[in-house]
Coordinates of C-alpha atoms and ligand atoms in Angstrom, one line a residue:
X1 CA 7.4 46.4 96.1
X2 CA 9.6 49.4 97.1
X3 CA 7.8 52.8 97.4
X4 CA 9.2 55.6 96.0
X5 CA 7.2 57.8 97.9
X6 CA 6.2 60.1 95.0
X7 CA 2.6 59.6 94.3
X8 CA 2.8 62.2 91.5
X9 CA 4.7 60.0 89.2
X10 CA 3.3 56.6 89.9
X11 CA 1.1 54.8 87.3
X12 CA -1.8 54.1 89.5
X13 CA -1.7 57.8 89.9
X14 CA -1.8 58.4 86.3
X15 CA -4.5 55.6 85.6
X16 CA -6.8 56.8 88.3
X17 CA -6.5 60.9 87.0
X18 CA -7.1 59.1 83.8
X19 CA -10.5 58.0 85.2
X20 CA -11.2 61.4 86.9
X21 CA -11.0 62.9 83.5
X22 CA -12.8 60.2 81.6
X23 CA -15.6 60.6 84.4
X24 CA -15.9 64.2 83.5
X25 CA -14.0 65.6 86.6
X26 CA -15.2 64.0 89.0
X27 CA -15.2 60.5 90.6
X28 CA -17.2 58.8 93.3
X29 CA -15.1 57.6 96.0
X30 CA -16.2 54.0 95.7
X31 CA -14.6 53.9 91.9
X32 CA -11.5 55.6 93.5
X33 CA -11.2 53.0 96.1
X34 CA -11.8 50.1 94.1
X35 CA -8.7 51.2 91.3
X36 CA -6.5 52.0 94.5
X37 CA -6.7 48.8 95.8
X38 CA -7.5 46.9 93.1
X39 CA -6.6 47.8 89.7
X40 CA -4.4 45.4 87.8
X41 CA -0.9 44.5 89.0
X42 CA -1.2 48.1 90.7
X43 CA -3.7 49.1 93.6
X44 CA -2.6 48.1 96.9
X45 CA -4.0 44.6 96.7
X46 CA -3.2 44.0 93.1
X47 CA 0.7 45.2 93.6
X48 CA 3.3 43.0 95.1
X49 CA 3.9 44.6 98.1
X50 CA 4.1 42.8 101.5
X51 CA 1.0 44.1 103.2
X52 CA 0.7 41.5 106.1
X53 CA 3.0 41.2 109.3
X54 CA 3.5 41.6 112.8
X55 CA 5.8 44.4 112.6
X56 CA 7.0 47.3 110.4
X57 CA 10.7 46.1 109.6
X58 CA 9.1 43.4 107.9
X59 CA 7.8 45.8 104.9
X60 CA 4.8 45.0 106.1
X61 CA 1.8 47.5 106.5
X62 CA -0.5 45.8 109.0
X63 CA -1.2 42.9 111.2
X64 CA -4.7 40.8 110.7
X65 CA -5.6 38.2 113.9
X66 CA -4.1 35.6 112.0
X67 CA -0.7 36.6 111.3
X68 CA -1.0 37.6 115.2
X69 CA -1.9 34.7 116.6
X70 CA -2.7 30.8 114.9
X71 CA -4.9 30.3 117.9
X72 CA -7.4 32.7 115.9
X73 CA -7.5 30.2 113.1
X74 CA -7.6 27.0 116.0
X75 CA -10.6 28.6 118.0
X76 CA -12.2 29.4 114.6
X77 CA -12.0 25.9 113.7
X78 CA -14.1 24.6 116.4
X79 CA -16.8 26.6 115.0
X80 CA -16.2 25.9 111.1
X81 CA -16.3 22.3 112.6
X82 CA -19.7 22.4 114.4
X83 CA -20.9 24.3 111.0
X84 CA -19.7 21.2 108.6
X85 CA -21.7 19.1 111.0
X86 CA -24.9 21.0 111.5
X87 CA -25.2 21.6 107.6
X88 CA -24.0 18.3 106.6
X89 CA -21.3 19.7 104.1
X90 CA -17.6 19.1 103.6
X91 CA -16.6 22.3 102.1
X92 CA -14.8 25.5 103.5
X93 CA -14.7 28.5 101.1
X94 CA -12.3 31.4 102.2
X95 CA -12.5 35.1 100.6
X96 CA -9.7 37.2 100.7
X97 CA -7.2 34.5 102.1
X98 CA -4.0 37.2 102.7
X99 CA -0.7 35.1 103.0
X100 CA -2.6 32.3 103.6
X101 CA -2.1 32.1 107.1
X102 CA -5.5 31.4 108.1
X103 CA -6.1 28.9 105.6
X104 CA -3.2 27.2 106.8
X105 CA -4.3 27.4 110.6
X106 CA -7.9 25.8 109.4
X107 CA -6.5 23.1 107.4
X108 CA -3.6 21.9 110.2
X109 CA -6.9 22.1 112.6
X110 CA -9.2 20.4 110.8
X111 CA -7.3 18.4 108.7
X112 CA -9.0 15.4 106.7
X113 CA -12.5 16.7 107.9
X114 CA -12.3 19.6 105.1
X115 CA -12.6 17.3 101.8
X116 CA -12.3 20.5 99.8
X117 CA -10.3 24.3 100.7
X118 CA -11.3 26.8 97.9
X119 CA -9.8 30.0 98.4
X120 CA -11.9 33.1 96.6
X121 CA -9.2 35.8 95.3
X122 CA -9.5 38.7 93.2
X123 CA -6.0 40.0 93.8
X124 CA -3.2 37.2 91.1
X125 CA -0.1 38.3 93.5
X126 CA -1.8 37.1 96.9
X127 CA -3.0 34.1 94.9
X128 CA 0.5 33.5 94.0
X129 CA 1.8 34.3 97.8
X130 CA -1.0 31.5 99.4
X131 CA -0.3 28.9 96.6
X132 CA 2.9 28.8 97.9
X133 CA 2.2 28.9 101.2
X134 CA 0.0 26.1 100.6
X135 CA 1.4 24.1 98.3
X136 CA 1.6 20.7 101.1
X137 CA -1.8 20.6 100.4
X138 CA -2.2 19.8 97.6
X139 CA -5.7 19.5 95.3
X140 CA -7.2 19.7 98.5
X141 CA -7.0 23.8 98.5
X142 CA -7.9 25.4 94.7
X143 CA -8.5 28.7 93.8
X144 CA -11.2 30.8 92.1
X145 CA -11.5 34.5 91.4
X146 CA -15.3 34.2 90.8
X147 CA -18.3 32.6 92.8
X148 CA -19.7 29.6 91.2
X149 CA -23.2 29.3 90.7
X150 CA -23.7 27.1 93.3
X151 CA -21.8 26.5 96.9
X152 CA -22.5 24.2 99.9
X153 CA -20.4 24.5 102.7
X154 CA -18.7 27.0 105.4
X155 CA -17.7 30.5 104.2
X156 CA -15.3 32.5 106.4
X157 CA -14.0 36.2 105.6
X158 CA -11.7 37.7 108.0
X159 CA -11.3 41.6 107.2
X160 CA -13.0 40.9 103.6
X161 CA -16.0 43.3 104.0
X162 CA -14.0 46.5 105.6
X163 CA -11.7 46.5 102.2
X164 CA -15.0 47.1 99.7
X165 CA -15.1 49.7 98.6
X166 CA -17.4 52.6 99.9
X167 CA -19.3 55.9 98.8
X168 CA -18.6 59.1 101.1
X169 CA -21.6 61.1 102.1
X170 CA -21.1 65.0 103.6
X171 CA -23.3 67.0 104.7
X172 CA -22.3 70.2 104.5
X173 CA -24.1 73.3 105.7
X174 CA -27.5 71.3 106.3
X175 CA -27.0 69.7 102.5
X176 CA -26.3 66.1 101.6
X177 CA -23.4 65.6 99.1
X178 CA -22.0 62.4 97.5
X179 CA -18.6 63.1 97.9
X180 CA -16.1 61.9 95.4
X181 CA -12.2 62.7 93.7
X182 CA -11.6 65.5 91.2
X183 CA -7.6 66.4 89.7
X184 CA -6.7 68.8 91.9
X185 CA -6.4 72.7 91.2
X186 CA -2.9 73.5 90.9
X187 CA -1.8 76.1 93.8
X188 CA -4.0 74.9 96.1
X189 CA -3.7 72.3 99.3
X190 CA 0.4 73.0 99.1
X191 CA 2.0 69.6 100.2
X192 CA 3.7 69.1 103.3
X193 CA 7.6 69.9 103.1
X194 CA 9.5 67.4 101.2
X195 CA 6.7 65.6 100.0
X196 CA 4.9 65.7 96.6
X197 CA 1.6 66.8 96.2
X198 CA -1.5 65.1 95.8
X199 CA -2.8 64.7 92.2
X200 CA -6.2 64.6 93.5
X201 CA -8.8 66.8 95.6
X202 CA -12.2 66.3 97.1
X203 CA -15.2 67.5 95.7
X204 CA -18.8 67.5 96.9
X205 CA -21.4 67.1 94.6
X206 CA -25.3 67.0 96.3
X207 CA -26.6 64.1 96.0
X208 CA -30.3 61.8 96.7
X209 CA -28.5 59.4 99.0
X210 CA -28.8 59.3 102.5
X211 CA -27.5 57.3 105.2
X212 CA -29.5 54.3 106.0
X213 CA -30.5 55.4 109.5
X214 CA -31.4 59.6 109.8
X215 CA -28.3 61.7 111.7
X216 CA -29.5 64.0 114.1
X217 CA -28.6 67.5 114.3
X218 CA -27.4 70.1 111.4
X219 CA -23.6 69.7 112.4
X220 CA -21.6 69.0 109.2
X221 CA -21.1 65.4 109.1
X222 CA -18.7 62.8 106.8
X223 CA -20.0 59.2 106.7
X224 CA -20.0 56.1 104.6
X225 CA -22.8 54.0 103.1
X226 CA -21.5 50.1 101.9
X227 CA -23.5 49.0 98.7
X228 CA -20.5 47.1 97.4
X229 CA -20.5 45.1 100.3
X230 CA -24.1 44.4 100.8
X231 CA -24.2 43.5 97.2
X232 CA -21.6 40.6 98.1
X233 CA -23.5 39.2 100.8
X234 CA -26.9 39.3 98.6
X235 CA -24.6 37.4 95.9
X236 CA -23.2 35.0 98.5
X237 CA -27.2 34.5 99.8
X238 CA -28.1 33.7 96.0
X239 CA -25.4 31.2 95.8
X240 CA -24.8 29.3 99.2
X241 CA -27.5 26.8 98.9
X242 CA -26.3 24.8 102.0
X243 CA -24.5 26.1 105.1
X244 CA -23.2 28.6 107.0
X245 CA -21.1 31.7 106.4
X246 CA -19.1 33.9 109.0
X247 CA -17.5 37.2 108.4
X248 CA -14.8 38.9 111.2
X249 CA -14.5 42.5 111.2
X250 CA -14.1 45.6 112.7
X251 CA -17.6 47.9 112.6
X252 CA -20.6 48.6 114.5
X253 CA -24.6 48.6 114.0
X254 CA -26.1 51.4 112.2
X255 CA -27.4 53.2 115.8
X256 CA -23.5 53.2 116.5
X257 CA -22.1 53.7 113.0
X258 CA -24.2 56.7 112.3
X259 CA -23.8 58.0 115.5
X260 CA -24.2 62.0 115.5
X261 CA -20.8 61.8 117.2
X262 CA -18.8 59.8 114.9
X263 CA -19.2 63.1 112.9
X264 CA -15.8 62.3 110.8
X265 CA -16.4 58.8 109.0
X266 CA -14.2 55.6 109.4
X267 CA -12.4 55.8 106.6
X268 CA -8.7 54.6 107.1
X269 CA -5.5 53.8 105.2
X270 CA -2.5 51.8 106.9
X271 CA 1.3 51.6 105.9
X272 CA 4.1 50.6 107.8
X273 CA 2.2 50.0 111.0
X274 CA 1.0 53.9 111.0
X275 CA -2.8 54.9 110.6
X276 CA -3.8 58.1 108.3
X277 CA -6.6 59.6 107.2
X278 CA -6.0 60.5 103.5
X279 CA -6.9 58.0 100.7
X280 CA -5.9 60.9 98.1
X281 CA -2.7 60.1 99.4
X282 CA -0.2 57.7 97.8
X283 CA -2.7 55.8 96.2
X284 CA -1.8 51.8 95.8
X285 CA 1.3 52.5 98.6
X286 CA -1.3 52.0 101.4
X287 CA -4.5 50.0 102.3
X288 CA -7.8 51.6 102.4
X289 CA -10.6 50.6 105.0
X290 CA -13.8 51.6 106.4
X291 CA -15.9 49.5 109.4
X292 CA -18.7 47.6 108.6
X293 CA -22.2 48.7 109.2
X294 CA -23.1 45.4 110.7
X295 CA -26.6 45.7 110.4
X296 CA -27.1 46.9 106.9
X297 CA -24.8 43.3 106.1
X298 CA -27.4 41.6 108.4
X299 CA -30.2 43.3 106.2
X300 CA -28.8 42.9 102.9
X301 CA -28.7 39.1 104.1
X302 CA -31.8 38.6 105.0
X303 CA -33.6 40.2 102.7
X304 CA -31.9 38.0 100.3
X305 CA -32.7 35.1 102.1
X306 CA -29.6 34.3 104.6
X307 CA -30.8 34.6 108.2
X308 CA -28.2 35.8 110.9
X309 CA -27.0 32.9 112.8
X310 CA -25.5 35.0 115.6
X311 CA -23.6 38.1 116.2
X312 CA -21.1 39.8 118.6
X313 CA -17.6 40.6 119.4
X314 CA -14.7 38.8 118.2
X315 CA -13.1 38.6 121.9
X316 CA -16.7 36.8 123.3
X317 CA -16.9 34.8 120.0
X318 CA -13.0 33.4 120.5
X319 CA -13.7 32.6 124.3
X320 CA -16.9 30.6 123.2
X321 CA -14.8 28.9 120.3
X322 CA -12.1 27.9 123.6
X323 CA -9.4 30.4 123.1
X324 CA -8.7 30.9 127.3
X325 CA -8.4 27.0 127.1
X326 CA -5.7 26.9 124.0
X327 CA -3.8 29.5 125.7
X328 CA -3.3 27.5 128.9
X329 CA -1.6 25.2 127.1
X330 CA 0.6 27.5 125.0
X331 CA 3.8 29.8 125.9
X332 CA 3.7 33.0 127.3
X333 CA 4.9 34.6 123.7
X334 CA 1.9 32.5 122.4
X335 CA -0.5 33.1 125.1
X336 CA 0.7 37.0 124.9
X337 CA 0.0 37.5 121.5
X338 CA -3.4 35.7 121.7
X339 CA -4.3 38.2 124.7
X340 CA -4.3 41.2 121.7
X341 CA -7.8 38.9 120.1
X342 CA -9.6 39.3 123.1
X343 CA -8.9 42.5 125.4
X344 CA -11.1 45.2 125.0
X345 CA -8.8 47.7 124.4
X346 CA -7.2 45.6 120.9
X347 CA -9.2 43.5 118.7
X348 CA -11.6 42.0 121.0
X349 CA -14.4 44.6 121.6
X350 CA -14.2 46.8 118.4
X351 CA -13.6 43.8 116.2
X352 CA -17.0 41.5 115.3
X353 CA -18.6 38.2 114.6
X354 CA -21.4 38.2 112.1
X355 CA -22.7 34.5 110.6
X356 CA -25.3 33.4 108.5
X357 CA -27.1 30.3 107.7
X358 CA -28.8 28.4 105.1
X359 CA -31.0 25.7 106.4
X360 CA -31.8 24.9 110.2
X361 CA -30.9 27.3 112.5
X362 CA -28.9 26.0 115.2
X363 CA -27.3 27.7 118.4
X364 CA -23.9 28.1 117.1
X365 CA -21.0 27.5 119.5
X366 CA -19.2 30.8 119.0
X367 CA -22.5 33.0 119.5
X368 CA -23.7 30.7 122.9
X369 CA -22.8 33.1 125.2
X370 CA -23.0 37.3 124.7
X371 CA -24.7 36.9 121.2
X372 CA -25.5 40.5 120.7
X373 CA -27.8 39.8 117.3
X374 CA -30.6 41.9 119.1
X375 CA -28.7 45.2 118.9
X376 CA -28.1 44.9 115.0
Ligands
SAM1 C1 -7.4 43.2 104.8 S1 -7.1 41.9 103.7 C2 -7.4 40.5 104.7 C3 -6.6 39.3 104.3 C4 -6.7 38.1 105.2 N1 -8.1 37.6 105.2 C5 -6.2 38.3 106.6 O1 -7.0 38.3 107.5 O2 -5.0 38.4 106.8 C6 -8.5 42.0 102.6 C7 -8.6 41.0 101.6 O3 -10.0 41.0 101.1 C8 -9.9 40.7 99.7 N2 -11.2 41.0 99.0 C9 -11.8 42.2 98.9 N3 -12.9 42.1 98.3 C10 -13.1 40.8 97.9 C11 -14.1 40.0 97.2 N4 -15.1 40.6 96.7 N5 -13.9 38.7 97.1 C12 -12.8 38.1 97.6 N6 -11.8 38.8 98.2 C13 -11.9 40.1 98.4 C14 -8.6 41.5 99.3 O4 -8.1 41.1 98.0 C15 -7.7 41.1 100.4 O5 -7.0 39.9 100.2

C-alpha cells in the first residue's frame, strides 16, 4: 500500500473516530491500538503494506531478527529441536509468522523432523504473503486464525507479544488516570507545517488501575500495563497440553519496566526505518509497540499453570543455541548481519528470551548459560 500521508481522510481514521464517538468520547488506548493495527483489511497489520525489511527503499517499515539474519531462525532451531525431543511432540506452532521468513528458516533447519508447521495469523494479507512464501511445503505448514482446543508441541513468537495491544496509565499531579483517545478539539494541537492534523487527542480520565509493581516518587509518570497479552499466554497455558513454548522480545522485568526513571512509557510506532512517538498519528500507516513486562508474562503463565523454563537475553540465548559457531562458517555479509543479534548495543541485550513448559522441566540449551529467570 502507498501512503498518502493524510491521516484526516483515510478510512481507518474515520472507523476509529467512529468508535470514539460510539464510546461516548472517549476511548481506551488498548481499543485504539487494536483497530490501528488490526481492524479489517485496514490497521497496520490487516492492510497490505510491506512492513518487513532490511532497509527503507524497500517500502518496508522495520527489520525483525529474521529478515536480518537466517542464522536467527538456524540457532533457534537447535532449541525447537531439543524441545520436540524433551516433550516427545512433533509439532511447531508459530504466531505472528511476518513474511514467513522464520518459518522458512525453521523448516529448511529442521526439515522432516517437524511432521506438522501450523502458523497462527490473525492478520488475511500476511497469511496470504507466508502461503506464498511457503508454498514448497506443502500440507506440511497450514494455517489457523484461532487456537484449537487442544495443542502439543513447540510454540515460538518472535515480536508477537510487544504488538498487543496495551492500556496507558498517567499519573498526573499525584493522580492515577487511564489514559485513552478522544476527537480532537478543533483549534487546538496545530499540526506541524505541511502536514494534516490529527483527528484525535489524548485524554485522561482517573482511573482504579495501577501498575503491577508501586512507582516511587510523585513525578508525573506515563506507563503501560499488558492484560491483552497476559491474557494470551493464560489461553496458550489452558491449551498447550504438551510441550514447550518460547516468546523473543524486546522488554524488561517489572523492577526495570516501572522504573521511576522510565518516567515516559515504551510506547513506539515505526515507518520507513524511523522511530516516533505518536500513535495518534497516521493511524494504520505505521506499527505500534510497547516492551514486554517480562515478568507479569512469566506470572500470568504460571498462575495458569505454565512454569518458566528459562529466561534471558536474546544475544546469551543465540550464543547458547551456537550462533558464534554458524558464523564461522558463514561470509562476512552473513557473519556481519548476524553480529546485530548479539551485540549489546542492537538486539542482543535489550531484546529477550522467555520459555515455558508443560511437563518435565529440563535444562534447556538456550537458557544453560546466563539464564536470568531469578531477576523476573
Ligand atoms: C512485529 S510483527 C512480527 C512478525 C514476525 N514474527 C517477525 O519476526 O518478522 C507482529 C506479528 O504479531 C502478530 N500478532 C499479534 N497478536 C497476535 C495474536 N494474538 N495471535 C497471533 N498473531 C498475533 C501480528 O499480526 C504480526 O504478524
Amino acid at each position: 500500500m502507498k501512503n498518502d500521508g493524510s491521516s484526516v481522510t483515510s478510512a481507518l481514521g474515520k472507523l476509529l473516530a467512529q468508535q470514539v464517538e460510539r464510546a461516548g468520547g472517549w476511548l481506551p488506548f488498548d481499543r485504539y491500538m487494536a483497530a490501528a493495527l488490526y481492524a479489517p483489511g485496514l490497521g497496520y497489520y490487516a492492510n497490505a503494506s510491506r512492513k518487513f525489511g532490511a532497509l527503507p527503499a524497500s517500502g518496508s517499515d522495520f527489520v525483525t531478527a529474521p529478515e536480518m539474519s537466517p542464522l536467527f531462525g538456524q540457532a533457534l532451531a537447535a532449541q525447537v529441536q531439543e524441545a520436540l525431543d524433551a516433550t516427545g511432540t512433533r509439532e511447531v506452532w508459530e504466531f505472528g509468522a511476518g513474511s514467513g521468513a522464520l518459518a522458512q528458516q525453521l523448516l529448511d533447519a529442521l526439515g522432516k523432523r517437524v511432521g506438522r508447521y501450523t502458523i497462527v495469523e490473525l492478520s488475511a494479507s500476511l497469511r496470504e504473503r507466508q502461503q506464498q512464501a511457503l508454498a514448497g511445503w506443502g500440507a506440511r505448514v497450514r494455517w489457523v486464525s484461532e487456537l484449537p482446543e487442544r495443542i502439543d508441541g513447540v510454540v515460538v513468537g518472535n515480536e508477537v507479544l510487544d504488538a498487543m495491544p496495551v492500556k496507558l496509565l498517567a499519573r498526573v499531579g499525584g493522580t492515577w488516570n487511564e489514559r485513552g483517545v478522544a476527537l480532537r478539539t478543533p483549534g487546538q494541537d496545530a499540526a506541524a507545517p505541511g502536514q494534516p492534523p490529527s483527528l484525535f487527542q489524548w485524554e485522561d480520565r482517573p482511573t482504579e488501575l495501577r501498575p503491577p509493581v508501586e512507582v516511587a516518587g510523585a513525578h508525573d509518570y506515563l506507563t503501560e500495563i499488558h492484560p491483552q497479552a497476559e491474557a494470551f499466554i493464560r489461553t496458550l497455558a489452558d491449551r498447550l497440553q504438551t510441550g514447550a513454548a518460547f516468546f523473543l522480545d524486546y522488554g524488561f522485568p517489572e523492577a526495570e519496566y516501572y522504573h521511576p526513571q522510565r518516567s515516559a512509557g515504551t510506547v513506539m510506532c515505526h515507518r520507513a526505518h524511523l522511530a516516533d512517538p505518536d500513535p495518534l498519528d497516521a493511524p494504520g500507516e505505521k506499527d505500534i509497540t510497547a516492551h514486554v513486562n517480562f515478568t507479569g508474562i512469566a506470572v500470568a503463565a504460571q498462575d495458569a499453570g505454565l512454569p518458566t523454563l528459562g529466561y534471558t537475553s536474546q544475544g546469551r540465548f543465540l550464543i547458547n543455541c551456537g550462533l558464534v559457531e554458524r558464523m564461522e562458517q558463514a561470509s562476512l555479509g552473513e557473519r556481519t548481519a548476524a553480529q546485530r543479534l548479539v551485540a549489546e548495543h542492537e538486539m542482543g541485550e535489550l531484546f529477550k528470551v522467555i520459555a515455558f513448559h508443560k511437563g518435565a522441566f529440563w535444562d534447556a540449551l538456550g537458557f544453560r548459560a546466563g539464564d536470568r529467570t531469578h531477576t523476573l
